[in-house]
Coordinates of C-alpha atoms and ligand atoms in Angstrom, one line a residue:
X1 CA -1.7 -2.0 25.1
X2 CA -4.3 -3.6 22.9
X3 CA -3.0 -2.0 19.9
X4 CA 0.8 -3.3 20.5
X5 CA -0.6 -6.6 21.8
X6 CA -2.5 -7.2 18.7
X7 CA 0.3 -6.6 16.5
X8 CA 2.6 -9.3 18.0
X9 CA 4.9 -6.5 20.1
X10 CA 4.6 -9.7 22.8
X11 CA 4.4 -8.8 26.5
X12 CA 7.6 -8.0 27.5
X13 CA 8.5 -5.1 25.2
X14 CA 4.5 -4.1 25.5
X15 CA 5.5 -3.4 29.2
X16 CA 8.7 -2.0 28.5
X17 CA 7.2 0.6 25.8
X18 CA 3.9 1.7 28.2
X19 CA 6.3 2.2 31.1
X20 CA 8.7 4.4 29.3
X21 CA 5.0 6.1 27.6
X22 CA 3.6 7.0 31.5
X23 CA 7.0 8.3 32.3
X24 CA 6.9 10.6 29.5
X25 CA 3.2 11.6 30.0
X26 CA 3.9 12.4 33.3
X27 CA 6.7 14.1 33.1
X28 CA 5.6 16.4 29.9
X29 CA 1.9 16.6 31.4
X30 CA 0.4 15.6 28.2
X31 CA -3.1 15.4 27.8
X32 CA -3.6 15.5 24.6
X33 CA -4.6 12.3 23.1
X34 CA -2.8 13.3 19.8
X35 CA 0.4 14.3 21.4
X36 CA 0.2 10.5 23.6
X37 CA 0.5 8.6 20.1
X38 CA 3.3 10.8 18.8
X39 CA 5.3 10.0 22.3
X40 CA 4.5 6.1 21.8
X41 CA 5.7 6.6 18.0
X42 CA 8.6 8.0 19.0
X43 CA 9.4 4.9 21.9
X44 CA 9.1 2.7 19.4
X45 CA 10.9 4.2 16.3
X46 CA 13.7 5.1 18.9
X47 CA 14.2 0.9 19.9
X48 CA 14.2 0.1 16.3
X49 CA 17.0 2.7 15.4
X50 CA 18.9 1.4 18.6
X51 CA 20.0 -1.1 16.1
X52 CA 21.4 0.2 12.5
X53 CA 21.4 -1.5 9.0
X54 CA 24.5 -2.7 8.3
X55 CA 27.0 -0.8 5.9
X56 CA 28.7 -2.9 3.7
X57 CA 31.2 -2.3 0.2
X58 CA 31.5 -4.5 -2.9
X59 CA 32.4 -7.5 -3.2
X60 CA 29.2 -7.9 -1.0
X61 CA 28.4 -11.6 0.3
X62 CA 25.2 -12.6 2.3
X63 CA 24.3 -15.3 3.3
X64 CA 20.4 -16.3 4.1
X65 CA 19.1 -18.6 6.2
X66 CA 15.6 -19.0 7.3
X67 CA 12.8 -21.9 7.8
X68 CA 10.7 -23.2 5.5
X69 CA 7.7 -21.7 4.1
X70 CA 8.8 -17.9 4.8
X71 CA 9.8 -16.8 1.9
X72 CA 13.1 -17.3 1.6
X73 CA 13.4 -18.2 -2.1
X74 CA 11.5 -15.6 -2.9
X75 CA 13.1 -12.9 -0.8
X76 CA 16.2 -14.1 -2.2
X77 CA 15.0 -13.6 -5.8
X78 CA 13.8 -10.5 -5.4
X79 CA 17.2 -9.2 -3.9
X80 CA 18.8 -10.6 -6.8
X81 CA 16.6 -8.3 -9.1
X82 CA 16.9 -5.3 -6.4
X83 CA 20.8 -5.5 -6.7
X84 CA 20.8 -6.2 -10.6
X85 CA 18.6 -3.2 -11.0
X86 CA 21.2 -1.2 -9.3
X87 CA 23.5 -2.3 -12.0
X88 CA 25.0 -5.1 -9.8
X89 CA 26.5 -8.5 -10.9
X90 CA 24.6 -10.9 -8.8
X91 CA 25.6 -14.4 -8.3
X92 CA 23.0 -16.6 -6.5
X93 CA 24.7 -19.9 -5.1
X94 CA 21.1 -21.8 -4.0
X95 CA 19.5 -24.8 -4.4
X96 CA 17.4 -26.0 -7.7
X97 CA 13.7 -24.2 -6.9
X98 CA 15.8 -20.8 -7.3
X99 CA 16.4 -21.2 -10.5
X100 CA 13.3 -19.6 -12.1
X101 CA 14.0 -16.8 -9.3
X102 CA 17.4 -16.2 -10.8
X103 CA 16.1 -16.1 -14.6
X104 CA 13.5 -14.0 -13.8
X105 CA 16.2 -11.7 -12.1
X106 CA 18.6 -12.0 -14.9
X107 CA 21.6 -13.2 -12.5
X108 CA 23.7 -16.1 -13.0
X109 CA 22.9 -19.2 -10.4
X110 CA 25.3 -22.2 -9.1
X111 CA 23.1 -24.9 -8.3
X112 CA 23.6 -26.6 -5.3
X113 CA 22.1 -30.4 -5.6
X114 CA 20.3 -32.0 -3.2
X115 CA 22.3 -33.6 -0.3
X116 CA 25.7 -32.1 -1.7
X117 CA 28.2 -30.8 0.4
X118 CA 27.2 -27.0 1.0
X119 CA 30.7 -26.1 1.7
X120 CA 31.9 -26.9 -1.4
X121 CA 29.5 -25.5 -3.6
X122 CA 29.9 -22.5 -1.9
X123 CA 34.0 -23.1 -2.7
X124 CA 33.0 -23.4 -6.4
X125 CA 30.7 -20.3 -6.5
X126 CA 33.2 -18.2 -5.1
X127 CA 35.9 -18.8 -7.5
X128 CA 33.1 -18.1 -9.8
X129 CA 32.8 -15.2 -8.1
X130 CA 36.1 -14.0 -8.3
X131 CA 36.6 -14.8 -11.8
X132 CA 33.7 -13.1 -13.3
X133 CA 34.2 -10.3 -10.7
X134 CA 30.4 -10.5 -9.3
X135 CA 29.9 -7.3 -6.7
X136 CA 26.9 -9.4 -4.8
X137 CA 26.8 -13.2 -4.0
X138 CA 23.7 -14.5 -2.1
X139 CA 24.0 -17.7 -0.6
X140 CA 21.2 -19.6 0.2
X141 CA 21.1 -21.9 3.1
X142 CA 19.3 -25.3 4.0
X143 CA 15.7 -24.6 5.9
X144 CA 15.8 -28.0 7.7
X145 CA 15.8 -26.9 11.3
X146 CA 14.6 -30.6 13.2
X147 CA 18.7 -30.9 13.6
X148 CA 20.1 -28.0 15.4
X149 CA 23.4 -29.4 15.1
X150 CA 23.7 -29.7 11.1
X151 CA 22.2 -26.2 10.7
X152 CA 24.9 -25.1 13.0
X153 CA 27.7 -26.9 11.3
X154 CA 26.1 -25.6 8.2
X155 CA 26.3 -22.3 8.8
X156 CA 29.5 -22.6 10.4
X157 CA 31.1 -23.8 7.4
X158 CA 29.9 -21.7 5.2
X159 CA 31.2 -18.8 7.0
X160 CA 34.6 -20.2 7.2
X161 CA 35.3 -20.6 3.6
X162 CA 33.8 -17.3 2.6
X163 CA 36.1 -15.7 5.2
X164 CA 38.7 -17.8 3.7
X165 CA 38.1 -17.2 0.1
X166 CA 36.9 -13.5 -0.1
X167 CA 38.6 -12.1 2.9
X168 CA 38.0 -8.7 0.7
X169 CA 34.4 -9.0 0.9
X170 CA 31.8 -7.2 3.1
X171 CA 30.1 -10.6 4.7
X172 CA 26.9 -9.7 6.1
X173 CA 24.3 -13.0 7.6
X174 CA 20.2 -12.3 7.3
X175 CA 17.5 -14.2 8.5
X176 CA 14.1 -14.5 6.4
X177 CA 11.2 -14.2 9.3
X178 CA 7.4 -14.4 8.2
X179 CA 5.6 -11.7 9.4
X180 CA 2.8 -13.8 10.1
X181 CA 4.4 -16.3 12.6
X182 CA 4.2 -14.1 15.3
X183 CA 6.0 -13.8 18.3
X184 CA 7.1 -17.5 17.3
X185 CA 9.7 -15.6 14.7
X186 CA 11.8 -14.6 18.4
X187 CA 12.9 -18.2 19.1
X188 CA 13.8 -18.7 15.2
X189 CA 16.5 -15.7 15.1
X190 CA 17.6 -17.3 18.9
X191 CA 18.1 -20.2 17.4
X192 CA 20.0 -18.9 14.0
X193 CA 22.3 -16.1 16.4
X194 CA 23.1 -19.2 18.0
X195 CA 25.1 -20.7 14.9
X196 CA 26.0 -17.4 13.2
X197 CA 26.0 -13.6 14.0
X198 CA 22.7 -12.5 12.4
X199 CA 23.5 -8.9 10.8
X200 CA 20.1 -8.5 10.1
X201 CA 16.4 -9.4 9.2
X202 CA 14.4 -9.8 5.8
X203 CA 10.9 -9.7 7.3
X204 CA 8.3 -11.1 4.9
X205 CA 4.7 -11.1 4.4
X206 CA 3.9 -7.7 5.6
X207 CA 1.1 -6.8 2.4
X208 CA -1.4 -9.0 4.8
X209 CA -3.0 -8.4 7.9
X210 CA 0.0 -9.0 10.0
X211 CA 1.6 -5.9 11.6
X212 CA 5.2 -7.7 12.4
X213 CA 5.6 -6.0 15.7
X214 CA 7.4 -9.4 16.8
X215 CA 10.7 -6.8 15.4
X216 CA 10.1 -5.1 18.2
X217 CA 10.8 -7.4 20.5
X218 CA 13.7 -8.8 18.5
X219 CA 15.4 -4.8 18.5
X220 CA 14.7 -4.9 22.3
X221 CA 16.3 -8.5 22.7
X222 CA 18.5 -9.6 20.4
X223 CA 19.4 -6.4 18.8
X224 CA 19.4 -6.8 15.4
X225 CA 17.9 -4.5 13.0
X226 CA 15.4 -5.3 10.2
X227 CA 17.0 -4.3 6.3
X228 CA 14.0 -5.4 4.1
X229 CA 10.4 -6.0 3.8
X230 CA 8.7 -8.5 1.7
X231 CA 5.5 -6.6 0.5
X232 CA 3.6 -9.5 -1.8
X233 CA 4.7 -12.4 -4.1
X234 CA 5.9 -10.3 -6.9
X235 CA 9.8 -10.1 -7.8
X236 CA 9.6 -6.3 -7.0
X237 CA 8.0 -6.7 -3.7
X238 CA 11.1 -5.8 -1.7
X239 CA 11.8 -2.0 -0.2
X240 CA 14.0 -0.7 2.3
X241 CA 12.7 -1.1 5.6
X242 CA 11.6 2.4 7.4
X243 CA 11.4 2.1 11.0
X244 CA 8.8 5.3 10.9
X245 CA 6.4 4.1 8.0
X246 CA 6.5 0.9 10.0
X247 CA 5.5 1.8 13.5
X248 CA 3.0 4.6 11.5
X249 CA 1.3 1.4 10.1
X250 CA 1.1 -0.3 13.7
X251 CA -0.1 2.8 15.6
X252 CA -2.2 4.4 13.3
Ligands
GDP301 P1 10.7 -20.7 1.5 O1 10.2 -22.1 1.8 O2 11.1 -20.0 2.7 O3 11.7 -20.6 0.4 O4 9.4 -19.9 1.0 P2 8.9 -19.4 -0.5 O5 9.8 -18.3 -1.0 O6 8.7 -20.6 -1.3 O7 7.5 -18.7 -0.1 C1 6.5 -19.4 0.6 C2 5.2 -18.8 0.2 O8 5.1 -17.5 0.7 C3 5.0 -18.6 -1.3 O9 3.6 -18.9 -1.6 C4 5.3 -17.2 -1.6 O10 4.6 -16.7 -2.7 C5 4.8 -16.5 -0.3 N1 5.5 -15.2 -0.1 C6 6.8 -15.0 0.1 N2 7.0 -13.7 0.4 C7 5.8 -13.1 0.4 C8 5.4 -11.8 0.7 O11 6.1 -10.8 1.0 N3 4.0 -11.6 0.7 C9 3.1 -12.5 0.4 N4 1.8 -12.2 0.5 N5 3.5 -13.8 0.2 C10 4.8 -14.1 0.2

């Protein structure tokens, strides 16, 4: 309890996962301390698999959306690099600090100026897009969240002109979440699912001391899996999120 408890799991799915645990040791009659942590692995892996990584094809769009301060920018720059590397044409349509994020990258950017109309930027990206034949276009989102209602028409609109302008593409929404925030990362995807369908989380910040168990609670809740982790500052600070390596790091 103390070990999911300190690594932000939050009370609810702490309960859930020890409950399920005595069940199991119970049942099996394990006494074995080792053979205890291995069941309590395996509850935890099994709620983070509940929810798979998306599958997507090319032309790929995401969008990303996120509060300030974790790490959005430079998540997005480093899945820039991570799509280019593949041998991807990336197209970032974000505002003016992602610029030296998309140089350092190599990927073209279309700069979206303060207090322009996000829908039409995004308009003039994708026909961009389409005309240069990028395979990925990430689309970066305002972090402003005081006004619930412009983040919703926001998101809204972007949505609706992508599904209206690439109806070919794989559309897929993610949510930057900093690992550090705690269990206060839950009511930020709430309030993101509420605008859009979140497809999945970016979860940042993870090279610290934070364990990001918060996931946990999201899997349990709001079922939505986590695709990425953000591993330091550095462009190539991305990888593949592995639900096993991750609750390895937490339990061990
Ligand atoms: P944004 O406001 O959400 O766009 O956040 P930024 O991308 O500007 O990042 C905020 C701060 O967090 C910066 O100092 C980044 O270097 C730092 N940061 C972002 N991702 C990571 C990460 O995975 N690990 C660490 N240690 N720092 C990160």
């Amino acid at each position: 309890e103390y070990i999911l408890l300190s690594a932000d799991v939050g009370a609810t799915t702490t309960e859930r996962i020890l409950d399920e645990l005595h069940d199991v040791v119970d049942e099996k009659l394990l006494r074995d301390r080792a053979d205890v942590k291995d069941e309590l692995k395996r509850i935890m892996v099994d709620i983070l698999d509940e929810n798979p990584k998306p599958e997507y094809e090319y032309p790929l769009v995401i969008m990303v959306s996120g509060v300030n301060g974790v790490g959005k920018t430079t998540a997005m720059g480093k899945l820039a690099k991570k799509f280019k590397k593949d041998g991807k044409s990336v197209l970032l349509v974000a505002a003016d600090q992602l610029t030296v994020w998309a140089e350092r990258a190599g990927v073209r950017i279309v700069k979206q100026a303060e207090g322009a109309d996000p829908g039409s930027v995004v308009f003039d990206a994708l026909a961009s897009a389409k005309a240069k034949k990028d395979d990925v276009i990430l689309i970066d989102t305002a972090g402003r969240l005081h006004n619930k209602k412009n983040l919703m028409d926001e998101l809204g609109k972007i949505s609706r002109i992508v599904a209206r302008e690439m109806p070919e593409a794989t559309y897929l929404n993610y949510i930057v979440l900093d690992a550090t925030t705690g269990q206060n990362a839950l009511s930020q995807v709430d309030v993101f699912n509420e605008a859009v369908d979140i497809d999945g989380i970016i979860l940042t910040k993870l090279d610290g001391t934070a364990k990001g168990g918060v996931v946990l609670a999201i899997a349990g809740d709001l079922e939505v899996p986590v695709v990425y982790i953000g591993v330091g500052e550095g462009i190539d600070d991305l990888e593949d999120f592995d639900s096993e390596a991750f609750i390895d790091a937490i339990v061990d």
